[in-house]
Amino acid sequence: MRILIFNWRDIKNPAGGGAEILTHEMAKRWVLSGHTVHQFSSRFPDSKKQEIIDGVTFIRQGKWWTVHFYAFFYYIKNKNLFDVIVDEVHWFPFFAAVYAPRKTIALTCEVANKLIFRIFAYPLALGFLLIEKIYLFLYKKVPTMVISPSTRDDLVANNHIKENIVVLPMGLTVPKNIKPSNKESIPTIISVGRLNKQKGTLDTIEAFGLVHKKISNSVLWLVGSGEKTFMREVNLRIKTLGLENAVKVWGFVSEKEKFTLLSKAHILISASVQEGWGLTIPEAGLMSTPSVVYNIAGFRDIIVQRKTGVLVDTNPKDLAKEVVQLLENKTTYEIMQNKSLKHAQGYSWDATAAESIKFIKRNSTI
């Protein structure tokens, strides 16, 4: 099959995350299975307009807010070259189902819904919500791959046909020669991901401030980058809480360095307000680092409560309370370490790729 993927970012984009890892891990395996795969995504600083990575051909045009328009014109010009379009939904899709309805398979990571109002100012949020409602109506019969039962349930609640949805098993990508390191000598908490409102960065800092009052030698590592305007808020919050010497902002790091930091930290925390599938939780688990996170869709699908991690109510006080309890109880912590490791070892991208290509073939018109 000749597969075209539409995704606003790709595996090399510094702003990319778990969705881009998922996409690439499937795509390169589809290539190994004999399919041809092209991915159309936005440009980023110093990016190439076209390149081949792991057998996948990447075409880059436009910015993240214009790539959808460029993708439309690219397809119209090259429509005879492709049998299937995998249309990835991040807030909203590329609307390929409108101009290529018989070829479109959706890949939906999450349904934003009311979350939009927590991220954007009112007029803009209302516009995004309207677009989402329109797309959900247009895509309710489109064959759709999702990454968690929570996302499937959200789509069904919005009148998507359940029989047209498949929940893909997830996997983990671990750099070669990565081995668990010794934990830091002082209590070290880590947060991994983009630094922004959606990821709950300010709640994370506030929660750590409460932890630091109880455990004075504890430190927080923020691993990830953010927009300049938001980073000013981050730095101001750190300064206001008097945490300048206890919080380290690592910025964007390589996958190898990310796993090394996860291995050295004691606990992964996240105050994210919504996730399609919390990839960093099993990544941390693979490094014997348990997680304490907000009880949200996407995390509930991964955490086995108080066995592989802890789900808490969505407020910094509860997040801090559970972190402190776990750090102060060595026996509970070591048991959770072992269970989080065992749980993480069950994930495989091979299973993800196999299930996804089977679904694509079953719903393809060729």
mmCIF file of C-alpha atoms in Angstrom:
data_model
loop_
_atom_site.group_PDB
_atom_site.id
_atom_site.type_symbol
_atom_site.label_atom_id
_atom_site.label_comp_id
_atom_site.label_asym_id
_atom_site.label_seq_id
_atom_site.Cartn_x
_atom_site.Cartn_y
_atom_site.Cartn_z
ATOM 1 C CA MET A 1 0.000 0.000 0.000
ATOM 2 C CA ARG A 2 1.009 3.599 -0.602
ATOM 3 C CA ILE A 3 0.377 5.467 2.631
ATOM 4 C CA LEU A 4 0.356 9.240 3.167
ATOM 5 C CA ILE A 5 0.454 10.511 6.748
ATOM 6 C CA PHE A 6 -0.721 13.991 7.666
ATOM 7 C CA ASN A 7 0.680 15.168 10.999
ATOM 8 C CA TRP A 8 1.428 18.740 12.065
ATOM 9 C CA ARG A 9 4.841 17.671 13.454
ATOM 10 C CA ASP A 10 7.327 14.900 12.749
ATOM 11 C CA ILE A 11 9.905 12.869 14.641
ATOM 12 C CA LYS A 12 12.656 15.494 14.202
ATOM 13 C CA ASN A 13 10.574 18.471 15.285
ATOM 14 C CA PRO A 14 11.836 19.799 18.666
ATOM 15 C CA ALA A 15 8.219 20.509 19.622
ATOM 16 C CA GLY A 16 7.220 16.922 18.918
ATOM 17 C CA GLY A 17 6.100 14.520 21.601
ATOM 18 C CA GLY A 18 4.584 11.108 22.132
ATOM 19 C CA ALA A 19 2.303 11.318 19.098
ATOM 20 C CA GLU A 20 5.280 11.851 16.807
ATOM 21 C CA ILE A 21 7.103 8.890 18.344
ATOM 22 C CA LEU A 22 4.015 6.714 17.891
ATOM 23 C CA THR A 23 3.628 7.808 14.267
ATOM 24 C CA HIS A 24 7.238 7.157 13.347
ATOM 25 C CA GLU A 25 7.446 3.799 15.095
ATOM 26 C CA MET A 26 4.421 2.600 13.113
ATOM 27 C CA ALA A 27 5.529 4.167 9.835
ATOM 28 C CA LYS A 28 9.016 2.661 9.783
ATOM 29 C CA ARG A 29 7.557 -0.768 10.520
ATOM 30 C CA TRP A 30 5.014 -0.364 7.727
ATOM 31 C CA VAL A 31 7.960 0.291 5.407
ATOM 32 C CA LEU A 32 9.673 -2.886 6.596
ATOM 33 C CA SER A 33 6.436 -4.744 5.795
ATOM 34 C CA GLY A 34 6.674 -3.661 2.168
ATOM 35 C CA HIS A 35 4.528 -0.507 2.133
ATOM 36 C CA THR A 36 5.643 2.937 0.939
ATOM 37 C CA VAL A 37 5.115 5.734 3.428
ATOM 38 C CA HIS A 38 5.235 9.505 3.025
ATOM 39 C CA GLN A 39 4.644 11.942 5.876
ATOM 40 C CA PHE A 40 3.590 15.544 5.317
ATOM 41 C CA SER A 41 4.334 17.888 8.230
ATOM 42 C CA SER A 42 5.213 21.489 9.064
ATOM 43 C CA ARG A 43 8.632 23.123 8.861
ATOM 44 C CA PHE A 44 10.717 23.945 11.926
ATOM 45 C CA PRO A 45 14.036 25.828 12.321
ATOM 46 C CA ASP A 46 16.821 24.295 10.215
ATOM 47 C CA SER A 47 14.518 21.564 8.901
ATOM 48 C CA LYS A 48 14.922 20.069 5.432
ATOM 49 C CA LYS A 49 12.075 20.412 2.959
ATOM 50 C CA GLN A 50 12.375 16.725 2.174
ATOM 51 C CA GLU A 51 14.348 13.819 3.589
ATOM 52 C CA ILE A 52 14.138 10.081 4.183
ATOM 53 C CA ILE A 53 14.337 8.684 7.719
ATOM 54 C CA ASP A 54 14.102 4.937 8.367
ATOM 55 C CA GLY A 55 12.629 4.461 4.897
ATOM 56 C CA VAL A 56 9.882 7.055 5.462
ATOM 57 C CA THR A 57 9.859 10.054 3.092
ATOM 58 C CA PHE A 58 9.208 13.343 4.871
ATOM 59 C CA ILE A 59 7.820 16.412 3.096
ATOM 60 C CA ARG A 60 7.695 19.636 5.106
ATOM 61 C CA GLN A 61 5.789 22.805 4.218
ATOM 62 C CA GLY A 62 4.272 25.660 6.186
ATOM 63 C CA LYS A 63 4.013 26.344 9.911
ATOM 64 C CA TRP A 64 1.949 24.360 12.402
ATOM 65 C CA TRP A 65 -0.989 26.713 11.815
ATOM 66 C CA THR A 66 -0.764 26.560 7.993
ATOM 67 C CA VAL A 67 0.370 22.987 7.351
ATOM 68 C CA HIS A 68 -3.254 21.815 6.944
ATOM 69 C CA PHE A 69 -3.691 24.073 3.907
ATOM 70 C CA TYR A 70 -0.384 23.038 2.361
ATOM 71 C CA ALA A 71 -1.324 19.374 2.911
ATOM 72 C CA PHE A 72 -4.540 19.826 0.942
ATOM 73 C CA PHE A 73 -2.728 21.246 -2.087
ATOM 74 C CA TYR A 74 -0.002 18.605 -1.835
ATOM 75 C CA TYR A 75 -2.594 15.839 -1.932
ATOM 76 C CA ILE A 76 -4.569 17.360 -4.821
ATOM 77 C CA LYS A 77 -1.349 17.542 -6.847
ATOM 78 C CA ASN A 78 -0.251 13.991 -5.947
ATOM 79 C CA LYS A 79 -3.514 12.152 -5.219
ATOM 80 C CA ASN A 80 -2.814 9.343 -7.684
ATOM 81 C CA LEU A 81 0.349 8.427 -5.770
ATOM 82 C CA PHE A 82 -1.436 7.332 -2.593
ATOM 83 C CA ASP A 83 -3.932 4.668 -1.611
ATOM 84 C CA VAL A 84 -4.548 5.750 1.990
ATOM 85 C CA ILE A 85 -4.321 8.939 4.053
ATOM 86 C CA VAL A 86 -3.691 8.639 7.787
ATOM 87 C CA ASP A 87 -5.143 11.904 9.059
ATOM 88 C CA GLU A 88 -3.801 12.694 12.538
ATOM 89 C CA VAL A 89 -6.007 14.709 14.840
ATOM 90 C CA HIS A 90 -4.384 17.220 17.179
ATOM 91 C CA TRP A 91 -7.168 19.581 18.278
ATOM 92 C CA PHE A 92 -8.602 19.118 14.791
ATOM 93 C CA PRO A 93 -7.753 16.993 11.705
ATOM 94 C CA PHE A 94 -6.483 17.868 8.266
ATOM 95 C CA PHE A 95 -10.062 17.364 7.006
ATOM 96 C CA ALA A 96 -8.876 14.804 4.472
ATOM 97 C CA ALA A 97 -12.217 13.043 4.927
ATOM 98 C CA VAL A 98 -13.816 15.978 3.096
ATOM 99 C CA TYR A 99 -11.672 15.843 -0.056
ATOM 100 C CA ALA A 100 -10.582 12.162 0.057
ATOM 101 C CA PRO A 101 -13.393 10.378 1.947
ATOM 102 C CA ARG A 102 -12.715 6.892 0.580
ATOM 103 C CA LYS A 103 -9.017 7.041 1.420
ATOM 104 C CA THR A 104 -9.054 8.576 4.900
ATOM 105 C CA ILE A 105 -8.250 6.777 8.149
ATOM 106 C CA ALA A 106 -8.151 8.991 11.242
ATOM 107 C CA LEU A 107 -5.602 8.696 14.038
ATOM 108 C CA THR A 108 -6.986 10.504 17.078
ATOM 109 C CA CYS A 109 -4.859 11.028 20.157
ATOM 110 C CA GLU A 110 -7.417 12.940 22.234
ATOM 111 C CA VAL A 111 -10.629 14.937 22.204
ATOM 112 C CA ALA A 112 -9.973 18.421 23.550
ATOM 113 C CA ASN A 113 -13.550 19.516 24.308
ATOM 114 C CA LYS A 114 -13.712 21.879 27.352
ATOM 115 C CA LEU A 115 -9.939 21.670 27.785
ATOM 116 C CA ILE A 116 -9.715 24.295 25.052
ATOM 117 C CA PHE A 117 -11.032 26.935 27.459
ATOM 118 C CA ARG A 118 -8.200 26.176 29.887
ATOM 119 C CA ILE A 119 -5.598 26.730 27.189
ATOM 120 C CA PHE A 120 -6.902 29.641 25.124
ATOM 121 C CA ALA A 121 -8.622 32.952 25.796
ATOM 122 C CA TYR A 122 -12.399 32.948 25.383
ATOM 123 C CA PRO A 123 -12.933 34.182 21.794
ATOM 124 C CA LEU A 124 -10.174 31.973 20.393
ATOM 125 C CA ALA A 125 -11.251 28.988 22.494
ATOM 126 C CA LEU A 126 -14.810 29.280 21.224
ATOM 127 C CA GLY A 127 -13.534 29.194 17.654
ATOM 128 C CA PHE A 128 -11.442 26.079 18.273
ATOM 129 C CA LEU A 129 -14.365 24.385 20.035
ATOM 130 C CA LEU A 130 -16.598 25.095 17.056
ATOM 131 C CA ILE A 131 -14.034 23.602 14.678
ATOM 132 C CA GLU A 132 -13.804 20.511 16.887
ATOM 133 C CA LYS A 133 -17.591 20.083 16.918
ATOM 134 C CA ILE A 134 -17.671 20.358 13.131
ATOM 135 C CA TYR A 135 -14.889 17.813 12.671
ATOM 136 C CA LEU A 136 -16.463 15.379 15.146
ATOM 137 C CA PHE A 137 -19.669 15.522 13.123
ATOM 138 C CA LEU A 138 -17.887 15.065 9.791
ATOM 139 C CA TYR A 139 -15.699 12.217 11.099
ATOM 140 C CA LYS A 140 -18.276 10.195 13.039
ATOM 141 C CA LYS A 141 -18.300 7.489 10.339
ATOM 142 C CA VAL A 142 -14.589 7.663 9.469
ATOM 143 C CA PRO A 143 -12.542 4.577 10.453
ATOM 144 C CA THR A 144 -10.482 5.772 13.399
ATOM 145 C CA MET A 145 -7.441 4.539 15.305
ATOM 146 C CA VAL A 146 -7.108 5.775 18.897
ATOM 147 C CA ILE A 147 -4.396 5.341 21.493
ATOM 148 C CA SER A 148 -6.469 4.726 24.596
ATOM 149 C CA PRO A 149 -9.888 3.532 25.776
ATOM 150 C CA SER A 150 -10.460 7.043 27.156
ATOM 151 C CA THR A 151 -10.171 8.594 23.692
ATOM 152 C CA ARG A 152 -12.460 5.918 22.239
ATOM 153 C CA ASP A 153 -15.084 6.669 24.896
ATOM 154 C CA ASP A 154 -14.827 10.408 24.238
ATOM 155 C CA LEU A 155 -15.449 9.826 20.528
ATOM 156 C CA VAL A 156 -18.384 7.519 21.180
ATOM 157 C CA ALA A 157 -19.846 10.152 23.519
ATOM 158 C CA ASN A 158 -19.676 12.511 20.527
ATOM 159 C CA ASN A 159 -21.684 10.084 18.343
ATOM 160 C CA HIS A 160 -18.752 8.357 16.620
ATOM 161 C CA ILE A 161 -19.626 4.814 15.553
ATOM 162 C CA LYS A 162 -17.913 2.524 18.055
ATOM 163 C CA GLU A 163 -17.471 -0.299 15.558
ATOM 164 C CA ASN A 164 -15.346 2.001 13.405
ATOM 165 C CA ILE A 165 -12.798 2.538 16.179
ATOM 166 C CA VAL A 166 -9.779 0.459 17.137
ATOM 167 C CA VAL A 167 -7.723 1.034 20.279
ATOM 168 C CA LEU A 168 -4.076 0.512 19.359
ATOM 169 C CA PRO A 169 -1.734 -1.180 21.834
ATOM 170 C CA MET A 170 1.101 1.185 22.695
ATOM 171 C CA GLY A 171 4.850 0.677 22.755
ATOM 172 C CA LEU A 172 8.066 2.206 24.041
ATOM 173 C CA THR A 173 11.144 3.482 22.237
ATOM 174 C CA VAL A 174 14.321 3.109 24.250
ATOM 175 C CA PRO A 175 17.700 4.324 22.925
ATOM 176 C CA LYS A 176 20.350 1.637 22.543
ATOM 177 C CA ASN A 177 22.705 0.902 25.429
ATOM 178 C CA ILE A 178 20.484 2.589 28.011
ATOM 179 C CA LYS A 179 20.763 0.957 31.408
ATOM 180 C CA PRO A 180 19.177 2.039 34.706
ATOM 181 C CA SER A 181 21.438 4.365 36.695
ATOM 182 C CA ASN A 182 21.696 4.740 40.438
ATOM 183 C CA LYS A 183 19.161 7.137 41.882
ATOM 184 C CA GLU A 184 20.329 10.582 42.937
ATOM 185 C CA SER A 185 21.581 10.889 46.517
ATOM 186 C CA ILE A 186 18.878 13.464 47.309
ATOM 187 C CA PRO A 187 15.095 13.149 46.611
ATOM 188 C CA THR A 188 14.724 14.038 42.943
ATOM 189 C CA ILE A 189 11.412 14.632 41.226
ATOM 190 C CA ILE A 190 11.191 14.860 37.452
ATOM 191 C CA SER A 191 8.610 16.232 35.032
ATOM 192 C CA VAL A 192 9.002 15.451 31.327
ATOM 193 C CA GLY A 193 7.208 17.124 28.442
ATOM 194 C CA ARG A 194 6.428 20.455 26.850
ATOM 195 C CA LEU A 195 6.300 23.312 29.348
ATOM 196 C CA ASN A 196 2.875 24.895 28.860
ATOM 197 C CA LYS A 197 -0.591 25.269 30.368
ATOM 198 C CA GLN A 198 -1.906 21.986 28.968
ATOM 199 C CA LYS A 199 0.902 20.040 30.628
ATOM 200 C CA GLY A 200 0.167 21.761 33.951
ATOM 201 C CA THR A 201 3.693 23.105 34.395
ATOM 202 C CA LEU A 202 2.694 25.798 36.887
ATOM 203 C CA ASP A 203 0.756 23.270 38.992
ATOM 204 C CA THR A 204 3.821 21.031 38.922
ATOM 205 C CA ILE A 205 5.992 23.822 40.306
ATOM 206 C CA GLU A 206 3.412 24.697 42.948
ATOM 207 C CA ALA A 207 3.154 21.052 44.020
ATOM 208 C CA PHE A 208 6.915 20.779 44.262
ATOM 209 C CA GLY A 209 6.985 23.913 46.405
ATOM 210 C CA LEU A 210 4.801 22.066 48.926
ATOM 211 C CA VAL A 211 7.027 18.981 48.727
ATOM 212 C CA HIS A 212 10.100 21.140 49.302
ATOM 213 C CA LYS A 213 8.600 22.522 52.523
ATOM 214 C CA LYS A 214 8.348 18.948 53.853
ATOM 215 C CA ILE A 215 11.566 17.588 52.360
ATOM 216 C CA SER A 216 13.988 20.493 52.278
ATOM 217 C CA ASN A 217 16.728 18.800 50.234
ATOM 218 C CA SER A 218 14.379 17.698 47.431
ATOM 219 C CA VAL A 219 14.869 18.983 43.889
ATOM 220 C CA LEU A 220 12.714 19.222 40.771
ATOM 221 C CA TRP A 221 13.907 18.653 37.212
ATOM 222 C CA LEU A 222 11.786 20.175 34.450
ATOM 223 C CA VAL A 223 12.714 18.385 31.238
ATOM 224 C CA GLY A 224 11.281 20.024 28.152
ATOM 225 C CA SER A 225 11.029 23.354 26.376
ATOM 226 C CA GLY A 226 8.332 25.997 26.119
ATOM 227 C CA GLU A 227 7.422 29.228 24.368
ATOM 228 C CA LYS A 228 9.312 32.303 25.562
ATOM 229 C CA THR A 229 6.225 34.012 26.985
ATOM 230 C CA PHE A 230 5.269 30.959 29.030
ATOM 231 C CA MET A 231 8.830 30.420 30.201
ATOM 232 C CA ARG A 232 8.707 33.879 31.745
ATOM 233 C CA GLU A 233 5.716 32.694 33.780
ATOM 234 C CA VAL A 234 7.632 29.558 34.763
ATOM 235 C CA ASN A 235 10.678 31.483 35.933
ATOM 236 C CA LEU A 236 8.527 33.989 37.795
ATOM 237 C CA ARG A 237 6.650 31.199 39.617
ATOM 238 C CA ILE A 238 9.923 29.535 40.601
ATOM 239 C CA LYS A 239 11.266 32.841 41.923
ATOM 240 C CA THR A 240 8.048 33.739 43.741
ATOM 241 C CA LEU A 241 8.098 30.419 45.589
ATOM 242 C CA GLY A 242 11.787 30.799 46.420
ATOM 243 C CA LEU A 243 12.764 27.655 44.541
ATOM 244 C CA GLU A 244 15.602 29.037 42.409
ATOM 245 C CA ASN A 245 18.127 26.656 43.975
ATOM 246 C CA ALA A 246 15.804 23.642 43.981
ATOM 247 C CA VAL A 247 14.423 23.642 40.431
ATOM 248 C CA LYS A 248 16.488 22.928 37.326
ATOM 249 C CA VAL A 249 15.047 23.594 33.876
ATOM 250 C CA TRP A 250 16.863 21.255 31.498
ATOM 251 C CA GLY A 251 15.107 22.401 28.341
ATOM 252 C CA PHE A 252 14.947 20.115 25.310
ATOM 253 C CA VAL A 253 17.141 17.024 25.677
ATOM 254 C CA SER A 254 17.932 14.006 23.501
ATOM 255 C CA GLU A 255 16.038 10.755 23.997
ATOM 256 C CA LYS A 256 19.151 9.183 25.495
ATOM 257 C CA GLU A 257 19.562 11.983 28.014
ATOM 258 C CA LYS A 258 15.859 11.881 28.819
ATOM 259 C CA PHE A 259 16.035 8.208 29.788
ATOM 260 C CA THR A 260 19.210 8.816 31.786
ATOM 261 C CA LEU A 261 17.457 11.558 33.775
ATOM 262 C CA LEU A 262 14.365 9.385 34.251
ATOM 263 C CA SER A 263 16.621 6.652 35.585
ATOM 264 C CA LYS A 264 18.330 8.940 38.108
ATOM 265 C CA ALA A 265 15.124 10.548 39.397
ATOM 266 C CA HIS A 266 13.043 9.022 42.181
ATOM 267 C CA ILE A 267 9.534 10.001 41.042
ATOM 268 C CA LEU A 268 7.940 11.253 37.827
ATOM 269 C CA ILE A 269 5.151 13.767 38.381
ATOM 270 C CA SER A 270 2.662 15.315 35.982
ATOM 271 C CA ALA A 271 -0.094 17.854 36.463
ATOM 272 C CA SER A 272 -1.215 17.632 32.832
ATOM 273 C CA VAL A 273 -4.877 18.452 32.342
ATOM 274 C CA GLN A 274 -5.393 16.004 29.468
ATOM 275 C CA GLU A 275 -3.413 13.347 27.596
ATOM 276 C CA GLY A 276 -4.196 10.957 24.815
ATOM 277 C CA TRP A 277 -1.801 8.412 26.314
ATOM 278 C CA GLY A 278 0.829 9.293 28.902
ATOM 279 C CA LEU A 279 3.935 7.898 27.228
ATOM 280 C CA THR A 280 6.343 9.239 29.848
ATOM 281 C CA ILE A 281 4.750 7.067 32.564
ATOM 282 C CA PRO A 282 5.850 3.690 31.139
ATOM 283 C CA GLU A 283 9.122 5.288 29.998
ATOM 284 C CA ALA A 284 9.792 6.211 33.624
ATOM 285 C CA GLY A 285 8.604 2.789 34.745
ATOM 286 C CA LEU A 286 11.128 1.135 32.478
ATOM 287 C CA MET A 287 13.776 3.044 34.446
ATOM 288 C CA SER A 288 12.250 1.857 37.765
ATOM 289 C CA THR A 289 10.824 5.300 38.447
ATOM 290 C CA PRO A 290 7.195 5.276 39.621
ATOM 291 C CA SER A 291 4.781 8.093 38.767
ATOM 292 C CA VAL A 292 2.462 10.352 40.730
ATOM 293 C CA VAL A 293 0.110 12.119 38.318
ATOM 294 C CA TYR A 294 -3.234 13.831 37.983
ATOM 295 C CA ASN A 295 -6.192 11.484 37.575
ATOM 296 C CA ILE A 296 -7.054 12.336 33.964
ATOM 297 C CA ALA A 297 -7.951 10.538 30.757
ATOM 298 C CA GLY A 298 -4.811 9.089 29.223
ATOM 299 C CA PHE A 299 -3.166 8.494 32.607
ATOM 300 C CA ARG A 300 -5.987 6.323 33.939
ATOM 301 C CA ASP A 301 -5.394 4.001 30.979
ATOM 302 C CA ILE A 302 -1.826 3.308 32.135
ATOM 303 C CA ILE A 303 -1.560 3.575 35.909
ATOM 304 C CA VAL A 304 -2.618 0.613 38.028
ATOM 305 C CA GLN A 305 -3.591 2.596 41.101
ATOM 306 C CA ARG A 306 -1.093 2.334 43.977
ATOM 307 C CA LYS A 307 0.679 -0.521 42.242
ATOM 308 C CA THR A 308 2.502 0.987 39.263
ATOM 309 C CA GLY A 309 1.909 4.580 40.327
ATOM 310 C CA VAL A 310 -0.527 6.949 41.993
ATOM 311 C CA LEU A 311 -3.438 8.897 40.498
ATOM 312 C CA VAL A 312 -4.458 11.987 42.480
ATOM 313 C CA ASP A 313 -7.198 14.604 42.349
ATOM 314 C CA THR A 314 -6.314 17.454 40.038
ATOM 315 C CA ASN A 315 -4.826 19.913 42.513
ATOM 316 C CA PRO A 316 -1.212 20.610 43.605
ATOM 317 C CA LYS A 317 -1.857 19.838 47.299
ATOM 318 C CA ASP A 318 -2.886 16.231 46.631
ATOM 319 C CA LEU A 319 -0.042 15.794 44.159
ATOM 320 C CA ALA A 320 2.469 16.988 46.749
ATOM 321 C CA LYS A 321 0.949 14.887 49.535
ATOM 322 C CA GLU A 322 1.303 11.633 47.596
ATOM 323 C CA VAL A 323 4.855 12.461 46.486
ATOM 324 C CA VAL A 324 5.915 13.071 50.084
ATOM 325 C CA GLN A 325 4.264 9.873 51.312
ATOM 326 C CA LEU A 326 5.959 7.811 48.628
ATOM 327 C CA LEU A 327 9.386 9.329 49.252
ATOM 328 C CA GLU A 328 9.084 8.741 52.997
ATOM 329 C CA ASN A 329 7.965 5.111 52.736
ATOM 330 C CA LYS A 330 10.911 3.077 51.430
ATOM 331 C CA THR A 331 9.090 -0.285 51.377
ATOM 332 C CA THR A 332 6.096 1.049 49.414
ATOM 333 C CA TYR A 333 8.422 2.895 47.059
ATOM 334 C CA GLU A 334 10.529 -0.191 46.251
ATOM 335 C CA ILE A 335 7.442 -2.337 45.646
ATOM 336 C CA MET A 336 6.057 0.305 43.271
ATOM 337 C CA GLN A 337 9.412 0.514 41.503
ATOM 338 C CA ASN A 338 9.349 -3.201 40.725
ATOM 339 C CA LYS A 339 5.727 -3.221 39.597
ATOM 340 C CA SER A 340 6.124 -0.156 37.377
ATOM 341 C CA LEU A 341 9.133 -1.785 35.696
ATOM 342 C CA LYS A 342 7.324 -5.061 35.070
ATOM 343 C CA HIS A 343 4.262 -3.243 33.737
ATOM 344 C CA ALA A 344 6.335 -1.116 31.328
ATOM 345 C CA GLN A 345 8.108 -4.153 29.906
ATOM 346 C CA GLY A 346 4.804 -5.327 28.385
ATOM 347 C CA TYR A 347 4.604 -2.557 25.766
ATOM 348 C CA SER A 348 5.699 -3.181 22.154
ATOM 349 C CA TRP A 349 5.665 -1.021 19.008
ATOM 350 C CA ASP A 350 5.626 -4.191 16.912
ATOM 351 C CA ALA A 351 2.130 -4.906 18.224
ATOM 352 C CA THR A 352 1.109 -1.295 17.539
ATOM 353 C CA ALA A 353 2.294 -1.427 13.928
ATOM 354 C CA ALA A 354 0.711 -4.822 13.291
ATOM 355 C CA GLU A 355 -2.690 -3.817 14.667
ATOM 356 C CA SER A 356 -2.703 -0.469 12.864
ATOM 357 C CA ILE A 357 -1.803 -1.838 9.417
ATOM 358 C CA LYS A 358 -4.397 -4.584 9.832
ATOM 359 C CA PHE A 359 -7.028 -1.930 10.561
ATOM 360 C CA ILE A 360 -5.900 0.186 7.606
ATOM 361 C CA LYS A 361 -6.075 -2.774 5.219
ATOM 362 C CA ARG A 362 -9.495 -3.784 6.513
ATOM 363 C CA ASN A 363 -10.859 -0.285 5.913
ATOM 364 C CA SER A 364 -9.037 0.461 2.685
ATOM 365 C CA THR A 365 -10.896 0.610 -0.635
ATOM 366 C CA ILE A 366 -8.029 -0.882 -2.706
#
